Tab-separated table of C-alpha atoms in Angstrom:
chain	number	residue	atom	x	y	z
A	19	MET	CA	-16.143	44.487	-30.183
A	20	ARG	CA	-18.072	41.796	-28.240
A	21	LYS	CA	-17.052	38.872	-31.052
A	22	PRO	CA	-13.273	39.468	-30.888
A	23	LEU	CA	-13.512	39.359	-27.076
A	24	LEU	CA	-15.365	36.188	-27.072
A	25	ILE	CA	-12.578	34.345	-29.599
A	26	ILE	CA	-10.377	35.391	-27.416
A	27	SER	CA	-11.302	34.293	-23.896
A	28	ILE	CA	-12.415	30.932	-25.807
A	29	PHE	CA	-8.760	30.312	-27.235
A	30	LEU	CA	-7.464	31.096	-23.658
A	31	PHE	CA	-9.791	28.421	-22.271
A	32	ILE	CA	-8.732	26.075	-24.720
A	33	LEU	CA	-4.894	27.004	-23.505
A	34	PHE	CA	-5.938	26.721	-20.199
A	35	VAL	CA	-7.223	23.244	-20.560
A	36	SER	CA	-4.725	22.001	-22.900
A	37	TYR	CA	-1.568	23.489	-20.398
A	38	LEU	CA	-3.881	21.428	-17.427
A	39	ILE	CA	-4.133	18.386	-19.749
A	40	LEU	CA	-0.196	18.482	-20.428
A	41	TYR	CA	0.928	19.054	-16.758
A	42	TYR	CA	-1.308	15.937	-15.931
A	43	GLU	CA	0.232	13.833	-18.403
A	44	GLN	CA	3.895	14.812	-17.138
A	45	SER	CA	3.018	14.417	-13.860
A	46	GLU	CA	1.944	11.120	-14.161
A	47	LEU	CA	4.895	10.218	-16.662
A	48	SER	CA	7.495	11.490	-13.938
A	49	ASP	CA	5.390	9.220	-11.566
A	50	VAL	CA	5.558	6.221	-13.241
A	51	ASP	CA	9.257	6.632	-13.733
A	52	GLU	CA	10.248	7.377	-10.375
A	53	VAL	CA	7.766	4.057	-9.207
A	54	ILE	CA	9.592	2.209	-11.610
A	55	ASN	CA	13.274	3.403	-10.053
A	56	LEU	CA	11.565	2.085	-6.607
A	57	CYS	CA	10.224	-1.010	-7.563
A	58	ARG	CA	14.042	-1.943	-9.526
A	59	ALA	CA	15.545	-0.963	-6.072
A	60	SER	CA	13.327	-3.627	-4.394
A	61	VAL	CA	13.302	-6.491	-7.198
A	62	GLN	CA	17.481	-6.408	-6.839
A	63	ASN	CA	17.371	-6.274	-2.896
A	64	THR	CA	14.705	-8.713	-2.312
A	65	GLU	CA	13.470	-12.470	-3.570
A	66	VAL	CA	10.100	-12.585	-4.052
A	67	ASN	CA	9.470	-16.196	-4.645
A	68	ASP	CA	8.105	-18.582	-2.150
A	69	LEU	CA	6.759	-15.709	0.251
A	70	PHE	CA	4.064	-17.783	2.112
A	71	ARG	CA	5.846	-19.611	4.593
A	72	ASN	CA	5.544	-19.357	8.395
A	73	GLY	CA	7.212	-16.693	9.972
A	74	THR	CA	7.922	-14.663	6.594
A	75	VAL	CA	7.957	-10.898	7.267
A	76	ILE	CA	8.015	-8.422	4.520
A	77	MET	CA	9.207	-5.351	5.127
A	78	TYR	CA	7.789	-1.757	3.756
A	79	ASN	CA	9.964	1.457	4.130
A	80	PHE	CA	7.821	4.345	3.628
A	81	THR	CA	8.528	8.303	3.614
A	82	GLY	CA	6.279	11.321	2.599
A	83	TYR	CA	7.202	14.981	2.095
A	84	VAL	CA	5.410	18.547	0.625
A	85	LYS	CA	9.207	19.542	-0.879
A	86	GLY	CA	13.091	19.524	0.350
A	87	CYS	CA	13.697	16.123	0.928
A	88	GLY	CA	15.176	15.375	-2.611
A	89	GLY	CA	12.944	12.506	-3.171
A	90	PRO	CA	12.464	8.671	-3.142
A	91	LEU	CA	15.735	7.995	-4.619
A	92	ALA	CA	17.516	10.187	-2.157
A	93	PHE	CA	16.305	8.206	0.574
A	94	ILE	CA	17.678	5.050	-0.941
A	95	LYS	CA	21.205	6.467	-1.537
A	96	GLN	CA	21.574	8.352	1.663
A	97	GLY	CA	19.994	6.357	4.123
A	98	PRO	CA	17.099	7.168	6.608
A	99	ILE	CA	19.422	9.463	8.943
A	100	GLN	CA	21.129	11.759	6.470
A	101	PHE	CA	17.508	11.952	4.687
A	102	LEU	CA	15.649	13.284	7.334
A	103	GLU	CA	18.759	15.397	8.293
A	104	ASN	CA	17.971	17.023	4.942
A	105	CYS	CA	14.163	17.242	5.146
A	106	ILE	CA	14.683	19.417	8.581
A	107	LYS	CA	17.312	21.509	6.785
A	108	GLY	CA	14.710	22.184	3.958
A	109	LYS	CA	11.819	22.372	6.724
A	110	ALA	CA	10.100	20.027	4.427
A	111	VAL	CA	6.745	18.201	6.079
A	112	TYR	CA	7.936	14.462	6.090
A	113	HIS	CA	6.872	11.415	7.309
A	114	TYR	CA	9.233	8.145	7.799
A	115	GLY	CA	8.899	4.530	8.860
A	116	SER	CA	7.968	1.040	8.275
A	117	ASP	CA	4.954	-1.142	7.592
A	118	TYR	CA	5.210	-4.967	7.404
A	119	MET	CA	3.164	-8.136	6.678
A	120	VAL	CA	3.536	-10.965	8.793
A	121	ILE	CA	2.738	-14.411	7.264
A	122	LEU	CA	1.921	-17.401	9.701
A	123	GLU	CA	0.332	-20.452	9.037
A	124	ASN	CA	-1.524	-23.878	10.053
A	125	ARG	CA	-2.101	-27.326	8.490
A	126	THR	CA	-5.192	-25.583	5.897
A	127	HIS	CA	-4.879	-21.858	5.899
A	128	TYR	CA	-2.143	-18.801	6.205
A	129	LEU	CA	-2.928	-15.806	8.110
A	130	VAL	CA	-1.388	-12.593	6.659
A	131	TYR	CA	-1.234	-9.395	9.055
A	132	ILE	CA	-0.875	-5.969	8.135
A	133	PHE	CA	0.865	-4.434	10.557
A	134	VAL	CA	0.723	-0.262	9.854
A	135	LEU	CA	3.192	2.695	12.036
A	136	GLU	CA	0.390	4.907	13.239
A	137	ALA	CA	2.470	7.832	14.698
A	138	TYR	CA	5.408	9.458	12.999
A	139	PRO	CA	8.662	11.261	14.230
A	140	PHE	CA	8.334	14.948	15.493
A	141	HIS	CA	4.896	14.777	14.480
A	142	SER	CA	3.048	13.264	17.471
A	143	LYS	CA	3.834	12.526	21.105
A	144	GLY	CA	4.731	8.724	20.093
A	145	ILE	CA	5.305	6.240	17.654
A	146	PHE	CA	3.019	2.832	17.974
A	147	LYS	CA	1.946	-0.141	15.704
A	148	GLU	CA	-1.228	-1.587	15.049
A	149	ILE	CA	-2.685	-4.698	13.229
A	150	ARG	CA	-4.731	-2.971	10.766
A	151	TYR	CA	-5.721	-5.809	8.837
A	152	ILE	CA	-5.915	-9.749	9.020
A	153	ALA	CA	-6.325	-12.019	5.749
A	154	ILE	CA	-6.982	-15.825	6.128
A	155	TYR	CA	-6.354	-17.835	3.104
A	156	ASN	CA	-6.883	-21.336	2.044
A	157	LYS	CA	-3.869	-23.251	0.990
A	158	ARG	CA	-6.196	-25.170	-1.718
A	159	GLY	CA	-5.224	-22.041	-3.715
A	160	ALA	CA	-1.906	-21.849	-3.186
A	161	LYS	CA	-0.600	-22.689	-6.641
A	162	GLY	CA	-1.578	-19.594	-7.880
A	163	LEU	CA	-2.582	-16.262	-6.802
A	164	LEU	CA	-4.002	-16.231	-3.434
A	165	LYS	CA	-7.483	-14.717	-2.803
A	166	PRO	CA	-8.661	-14.368	0.868
A	167	ASP	CA	-11.428	-16.311	2.627
A	168	VAL	CA	-12.236	-13.774	4.833
A	169	LEU	CA	-10.613	-10.085	5.460
A	170	TYR	CA	-10.603	-8.763	9.006
A	171	HIS	CA	-10.943	-4.903	9.402
A	172	ALA	CA	-9.485	-3.497	13.313
A	173	TRP	CA	-12.803	-1.870	14.778
A	174	GLU	CA	-12.081	-0.944	18.197
A	175	GLY	CA	-9.742	-2.067	20.999
A	176	ARG	CA	-9.485	-2.121	24.718
A	177	ARG	CA	-6.748	-2.785	27.487
A	178	VAL	CA	-7.562	-5.595	30.128
A	179	ASN	CA	-4.848	-6.336	32.864
A	180	GLY	CA	-2.404	-4.539	30.673
A	181	SER	CA	-3.098	-7.355	27.379
A	182	ALA	CA	-4.529	-5.298	24.003
A	183	ILE	CA	-7.718	-6.796	23.106
A	184	VAL	CA	-9.221	-5.656	19.530
A	185	TYR	CA	-12.084	-6.405	17.656
A	186	TYR	CA	-11.751	-6.900	13.581
A	187	ARG	CA	-14.687	-6.798	11.537
A	188	PRO	CA	-15.144	-9.849	8.894
A	189	VAL	CA	-15.432	-8.673	5.077
A	190	LYS	CA	-16.142	-11.584	2.779
A	191	ASP	CA	-17.607	-9.522	-0.122
A	192	GLU	CA	-15.563	-9.780	-2.860
A	193	LYS	CA	-15.863	-5.993	-4.038
A	194	GLN	CA	-15.238	-5.223	-0.548
A	195	MET	CA	-12.130	-7.032	-0.159
A	196	MET	CA	-10.941	-5.307	-3.292
A	197	ILE	CA	-11.160	-2.206	-2.225
A	198	LEU	CA	-9.317	-2.906	1.272
A	199	ILE	CA	-6.747	-4.799	-0.419
A	200	SER	CA	-5.983	-2.835	-2.842
A	201	SER	CA	-4.696	0.469	-0.653
A	202	GLN	CA	-2.675	-2.364	1.618
A	203	TRP	CA	0.360	-4.511	0.829
A	204	PHE	CA	-2.263	-7.444	0.744
A	205	PRO	CA	-1.441	-9.797	-2.199
A	206	GLN	CA	-3.710	-8.684	-5.042
A	207	TYR	CA	-5.134	-11.823	-6.866
A	208	TRP	CA	-6.777	-9.756	-9.608
A	209	THR	CA	-3.654	-8.599	-11.441
A	210	GLU	CA	-4.501	-11.429	-14.652
A	211	GLU	CA	-7.953	-9.673	-14.786
A	212	LEU	CA	-6.796	-6.497	-14.787
A	213	VAL	CA	-4.218	-6.851	-17.504
A	214	SER	CA	-6.898	-8.633	-19.700
A	215	LYS	CA	-9.616	-5.853	-18.763
A	216	ARG	CA	-6.998	-3.059	-18.694
A	217	ARG	CA	-9.486	-1.411	-15.922
A	218	ILE	CA	-11.524	-2.485	-12.981
A	219	TYR	CA	-13.936	-0.405	-11.383
A	220	VAL	CA	-15.062	-1.245	-7.888
A	221	GLU	CA	-18.015	-0.129	-5.947
A	222	ALA	CA	-19.496	-1.018	-2.665
A	223	PRO	CA	-20.318	0.080	0.744
A	224	ILE	CA	-18.108	-0.761	3.681
A	225	PHE	CA	-19.546	-0.741	7.430
A	226	GLY	CA	-22.317	1.817	6.125
A	227	ILE	CA	-19.905	4.050	3.953
A	228	ALA	CA	-20.070	3.931	0.169
A	229	TRP	CA	-16.351	3.378	-1.246
A	230	ASN	CA	-14.940	3.037	-4.561
A	231	VAL	CA	-11.642	2.757	-6.488
A	232	SER	CA	-10.584	2.466	-10.112
A	233	MET	CA	-7.615	0.722	-11.343
A	234	GLU	CA	-5.750	1.188	-14.095
A	235	PHE	CA	-3.485	-0.740	-15.844
A	236	ILE	CA	-0.393	1.517	-17.297
A	237	LYS	CA	2.201	-0.921	-18.696
A	238	GLU	CA	4.136	-3.934	-18.141
A	239	ILE	CA	7.934	-4.463	-17.542
A	240	ASN	CA	10.679	-6.921	-16.851
A	241	ILE	CA	13.119	-6.378	-13.937
A	242	ASN	CA	15.668	-9.535	-13.611
A	243	ASN	CA	13.763	-11.359	-15.653
A	244	ARG	CA	10.540	-11.035	-13.286
A	245	SER	CA	6.891	-9.653	-14.950
A	246	ILE	CA	6.156	-6.389	-13.134
A	247	ILE	CA	2.801	-4.721	-14.053
A	248	ILE	CA	2.173	-0.623	-13.248
A	249	VAL	CA	-1.053	-0.041	-11.902
A	250	LYS	CA	-2.752	3.118	-11.082
A	251	TYR	CA	-5.506	3.282	-8.184
A	252	ILE	CA	-7.666	6.319	-8.108
A	253	TYR	CA	-9.543	6.885	-4.819
A	254	PRO	CA	-12.286	10.027	-3.959
A	255	GLU	CA	-9.712	11.520	-2.095
A	256	SER	CA	-6.247	10.012	-3.427
A	257	SER	CA	-4.504	8.221	-5.615
A	258	PHE	CA	-1.321	6.402	-6.311
A	259	ILE	CA	0.794	4.400	-8.931
A	260	CYS	CA	2.064	1.205	-8.235
A	261	CYS	CA	4.283	-1.806	-9.416
A	262	VAL	CA	3.191	-5.227	-8.826
A	263	ASP	CA	5.162	-8.459	-9.126
A	264	ARG	CA	2.734	-10.411	-11.644
A	265	LYS	CA	3.403	-13.738	-10.573
A	266	THR	CA	2.650	-13.317	-6.620
A	267	GLY	CA	0.578	-10.504	-6.444
A	268	ILE	CA	3.043	-8.309	-4.420
A	269	PRO	CA	2.830	-4.660	-4.400
A	270	LEU	CA	6.911	-3.767	-4.709
A	271	ALA	CA	6.546	0.017	-4.633
A	272	TRP	CA	4.133	2.976	-4.832
A	273	ILE	CA	3.857	6.536	-4.989
A	274	SER	CA	0.565	8.279	-3.323
A	275	HIS	CA	-1.050	11.564	-3.433
A	276	ASN	CA	-3.214	12.561	-0.821
A	277	ASN	CA	-4.252	16.548	-0.844
A	278	LYS	CA	-0.856	17.751	-0.559
A	279	PRO	CA	2.013	15.486	0.670
A	280	THR	CA	3.273	12.936	-1.455
A	281	TYR	CA	4.127	9.525	-0.344
A	282	TYR	CA	6.701	6.976	-1.009
A	283	GLU	CA	6.842	3.276	-0.011
A	284	HIS	CA	8.949	0.307	-1.311
A	285	LEU	CA	9.477	-3.194	-0.178
A	286	ALA	CA	12.665	-2.772	1.531
A	287	GLU	CA	13.761	-6.403	2.987
A	288	ILE	CA	12.060	-10.145	3.422
A	289	ASP	CA	13.076	-12.280	6.525
A	290	ASN	CA	12.034	-14.691	9.112
A	291	MET	CA	10.147	-13.282	12.285
A	292	SER	CA	13.276	-13.700	14.345
A	293	ARG	CA	14.859	-10.495	12.566
A	294	TRP	CA	11.839	-8.443	13.943
A	295	PRO	CA	11.100	-10.209	17.467
A	296	TYR	CA	8.647	-7.424	18.598
A	297	LEU	CA	6.364	-7.976	15.993
A	298	ALA	CA	6.281	-11.851	17.845
A	299	GLU	CA	5.637	-10.048	20.890
A	300	MET	CA	2.938	-8.430	19.531
A	301	LEU	CA	1.036	-11.139	18.249
A	302	GLU	CA	1.681	-13.223	21.318
A	303	GLU	CA	0.010	-10.694	23.475
A	304	GLN	CA	-2.708	-8.966	21.517
A	305	LYS	CA	-5.790	-10.905	21.266
A	306	CYS	CA	-7.552	-10.598	17.641
A	307	ILE	CA	-11.091	-11.134	18.307
A	308	ASP	CA	-13.712	-11.411	15.779
A	309	THR	CA	-16.615	-9.463	16.410
A	310	GLU	CA	-19.232	-11.790	15.178
A	311	THR	CA	-18.238	-15.345	16.962
A	312	GLY	CA	-16.401	-13.980	19.398
A	313	GLU	CA	-13.682	-16.157	18.735
A	314	VAL	CA	-9.944	-15.388	18.590
A	315	ILE	CA	-8.392	-15.084	15.203
A	316	LYS	CA	-5.452	-17.288	15.590
A	317	PRO	CA	-3.555	-20.008	12.851
């Protein structure tokens, strides 16, 4: 009697595991299709050539929800106001906002700033932005994919006489930079290596904490005569699928899963800083200090 039960139990276990594998594969295929649609919209609405110019601002729109909002394509078609109204009606958990990448330059270097929205409508008492990261690129490598000389990570801040002073810790180790850059909108200089190797695994301590990321090349597609690669990034607590412009290394869109919420983000607009004057005001008002040298980080 026990033997048939054991066989049935093994069969049910195999069936359950097969279901999980199939569900995972179908879910990933759905994510790839959605990120390609977002990527297609980004390529059609923006020109991603020659981004490294003084005063260039690259804006990314993002939204995240559990269920009830209609997904990223609904966000693009309906616009933010109608989309958020539908989220409210559906009692969905959502976030909405924009992140920015700002590029400044001097005679020898580019400075790239990542502005991150830190609070969300209806989920906090206010909305504010911060300069989360700063990367410095040497212009000598401008003909190819740029690799930062140093990447600064915001560490602590305070206000003195009404002005914000934020201290940034420099990161120069390549593995550490790859881990930090892969989760942000900085140009990703390792795209050719990833296409060649198909998978890159990076592990390194960052400020005393062990970090790792697995980067997997899924496939390459062509949109409007642009070569786009689809990449999957896996972190210990989250994962996301991203499409990257192969020529510039610029991420164009991604879908990320962090616990229950799903977040969508896509490149929405590229223009000069005059289009967003408050970003210039923030750069003017905030002092960004290197924690090691005590000097101001500026062009």
